[in-house]
Amino acid sequence: PVPPTDRWLLIGDETALPSIARRLEELPLGTSVTAIIEIADEAAELPLSTPAGLHLLWRHRRAAAPGCTRLLDQAIESLDAPLLAGEIWIATEIDTARRLRSHLVEERQIPRARVHAAGYWRLGEAGAHARIEG
């Protein structure tokens, strides 16, 4: 279930697209959501629908391999404080998810309880999945 809040920040890569799409569909009218999604290129962009107010930021890694860029880090570091005011959901490569969560909690001072992170895969390892806590 999606915790009730009027602002969401969703962060992920293409492995998280089905979950991001589902979350967007579940958000009620009046919710403000920013989604930052790392994908290969423009051809990988998908139409996403939501009754919420959506600000969608695609980050294209071009020729770089999945899990080998800092595109999501750079996007998060550039966000203004109001975009960090609600619940934050992260789903991407395990080490990237840990790094992003750590940045948000330790450097941006976001309460741990508002930053929900999961590693959907690990670079070079088949079948990895982890819930990121701490």
Protein backbone atom coordinates (compact mmCIF):
# COMPACT_ATOMS: atom_id res chain seq x y z
CA PRO A 1 0.00 0.00 0.00
CA VAL A 2 1.07 3.55 -0.75
CA PRO A 3 1.47 5.72 2.40
CA PRO A 4 -0.82 8.78 2.29
CA THR A 5 1.00 11.99 1.40
CA ASP A 6 0.42 14.83 -1.05
CA ARG A 7 3.97 14.75 -2.48
CA TRP A 8 6.04 11.87 -3.89
CA LEU A 9 9.49 11.56 -5.42
CA LEU A 10 9.95 8.31 -7.38
CA ILE A 11 13.48 7.35 -8.47
CA GLY A 12 14.42 4.32 -10.53
CA ASP A 13 15.81 2.71 -13.63
CA GLU A 14 14.05 0.68 -16.31
CA THR A 15 13.74 -2.33 -14.00
CA ALA A 16 11.52 -0.18 -11.78
CA LEU A 17 9.25 1.06 -14.59
CA PRO A 18 6.43 -1.44 -13.88
CA SER A 19 6.44 -0.48 -10.18
CA ILE A 20 6.65 3.23 -10.96
CA ALA A 21 3.74 2.92 -13.42
CA ARG A 22 1.65 1.08 -10.81
CA ARG A 23 2.42 3.67 -8.12
CA LEU A 24 1.52 6.50 -10.48
CA GLU A 25 -1.83 4.88 -11.27
CA GLU A 26 -2.56 4.47 -7.54
CA LEU A 27 -1.85 8.09 -6.58
CA PRO A 28 -4.94 10.21 -6.02
CA LEU A 29 -5.86 13.43 -7.76
CA GLY A 30 -4.19 16.34 -5.99
CA THR A 31 -0.96 14.48 -5.31
CA SER A 32 2.21 16.04 -6.67
CA VAL A 33 4.78 13.54 -7.96
CA THR A 34 8.20 13.88 -9.52
CA ALA A 35 9.61 10.77 -11.21
CA ILE A 36 13.28 10.52 -12.17
CA ILE A 37 13.96 7.49 -14.34
CA GLU A 38 17.26 6.35 -15.85
CA ILE A 39 16.90 4.55 -19.17
CA ALA A 40 19.08 3.80 -22.19
CA ASP A 41 17.79 6.52 -24.53
CA GLU A 42 14.70 8.34 -25.83
CA ALA A 43 13.44 5.17 -27.54
CA ALA A 44 13.05 3.53 -24.12
CA GLU A 45 10.71 6.24 -22.80
CA LEU A 46 7.21 4.98 -22.05
CA PRO A 47 3.96 6.90 -21.67
CA LEU A 48 3.03 7.00 -17.99
CA SER A 49 -0.42 8.01 -16.76
CA THR A 50 -1.59 9.18 -13.38
CA PRO A 51 -4.42 11.23 -11.90
CA ALA A 52 -1.71 13.01 -9.89
CA GLY A 53 0.24 16.03 -11.09
CA LEU A 54 3.34 14.47 -12.68
CA HIS A 55 6.72 16.03 -13.40
CA LEU A 56 8.66 13.37 -15.32
CA LEU A 57 12.44 13.53 -15.74
CA TRP A 58 14.04 10.93 -18.02
CA ARG A 59 17.80 10.48 -17.68
CA HIS A 60 19.43 8.85 -20.73
CA ARG A 61 22.67 6.94 -20.17
CA ARG A 62 23.32 6.54 -23.91
CA ALA A 63 26.16 4.04 -24.46
CA ALA A 64 26.88 3.54 -20.75
CA ALA A 65 25.96 0.18 -19.23
CA PRO A 66 23.09 -0.02 -16.71
CA GLY A 67 24.33 0.53 -13.16
CA CYS A 68 27.49 2.33 -14.31
CA THR A 69 26.42 5.99 -14.30
CA ARG A 70 25.77 8.65 -11.69
CA LEU A 71 22.79 10.11 -13.54
CA LEU A 72 20.34 9.50 -10.70
CA ASP A 73 22.84 10.87 -8.15
CA GLN A 74 23.26 14.05 -10.20
CA ALA A 75 19.51 14.46 -10.58
CA ILE A 76 18.90 14.08 -6.84
CA GLU A 77 21.75 16.40 -5.89
CA SER A 78 20.22 19.13 -8.06
CA LEU A 79 16.70 18.89 -6.56
CA ASP A 80 15.35 21.82 -4.58
CA ALA A 81 14.19 21.16 -1.02
CA PRO A 82 10.42 21.39 -1.79
CA LEU A 83 10.69 18.32 -4.06
CA LEU A 84 12.11 16.39 -1.10
CA ALA A 85 9.26 17.32 1.26
CA GLY A 86 7.16 14.17 0.88
CA GLU A 87 7.72 10.44 0.61
CA ILE A 88 10.66 9.22 -1.46
CA TRP A 89 10.72 5.83 -3.20
CA ILE A 90 13.86 4.41 -4.83
CA ALA A 91 14.23 1.23 -6.89
CA THR A 92 17.34 0.58 -8.94
CA GLU A 93 20.66 -1.30 -8.81
CA ILE A 94 21.45 -2.31 -5.19
CA ASP A 95 24.60 -0.22 -4.69
CA THR A 96 23.01 2.76 -6.43
CA ALA A 97 19.90 2.51 -4.21
CA ARG A 98 22.10 2.42 -1.09
CA ARG A 99 24.14 5.40 -2.26
CA LEU A 100 21.03 7.46 -3.11
CA ARG A 101 19.34 6.65 0.20
CA SER A 102 22.51 7.51 2.10
CA HIS A 103 22.78 10.86 0.31
CA LEU A 104 19.17 11.74 1.05
CA VAL A 105 19.29 10.72 4.73
CA GLU A 106 22.80 11.83 5.67
CA GLU A 107 23.46 14.84 3.45
CA ARG A 108 19.98 16.16 2.73
CA GLN A 109 18.70 15.31 6.25
CA ILE A 110 15.54 13.54 5.05
CA PRO A 111 14.06 11.40 7.87
CA ARG A 112 14.84 7.71 7.27
CA ALA A 113 11.17 6.77 7.60
CA ARG A 114 10.34 8.84 4.48
CA VAL A 115 12.97 7.25 2.22
CA HIS A 116 11.86 3.83 0.94
CA ALA A 117 14.56 2.07 -1.08
CA ALA A 118 14.96 -1.30 -2.76
CA GLY A 119 17.70 -2.76 -4.88
CA TYR A 120 16.07 -4.56 -7.80
CA TRP A 121 19.33 -5.99 -9.16
CA ARG A 122 23.10 -6.00 -8.64
CA LEU A 123 25.67 -5.26 -11.30
CA GLY A 124 27.27 -8.54 -12.37
CA GLU A 125 25.00 -10.76 -10.24
CA ALA A 126 21.90 -12.61 -11.42
CA GLY A 127 18.79 -12.77 -9.23
CA ALA A 128 19.83 -10.19 -6.62
CA HIS A 129 17.19 -8.16 -4.75
CA ALA A 130 17.45 -6.21 -1.49
CA ARG A 131 15.37 -3.94 0.68
CA ILE A 132 17.64 -1.06 1.71
CA GLU A 133 17.37 0.00 5.34
CA GLY A 134 19.52 1.65 7.95
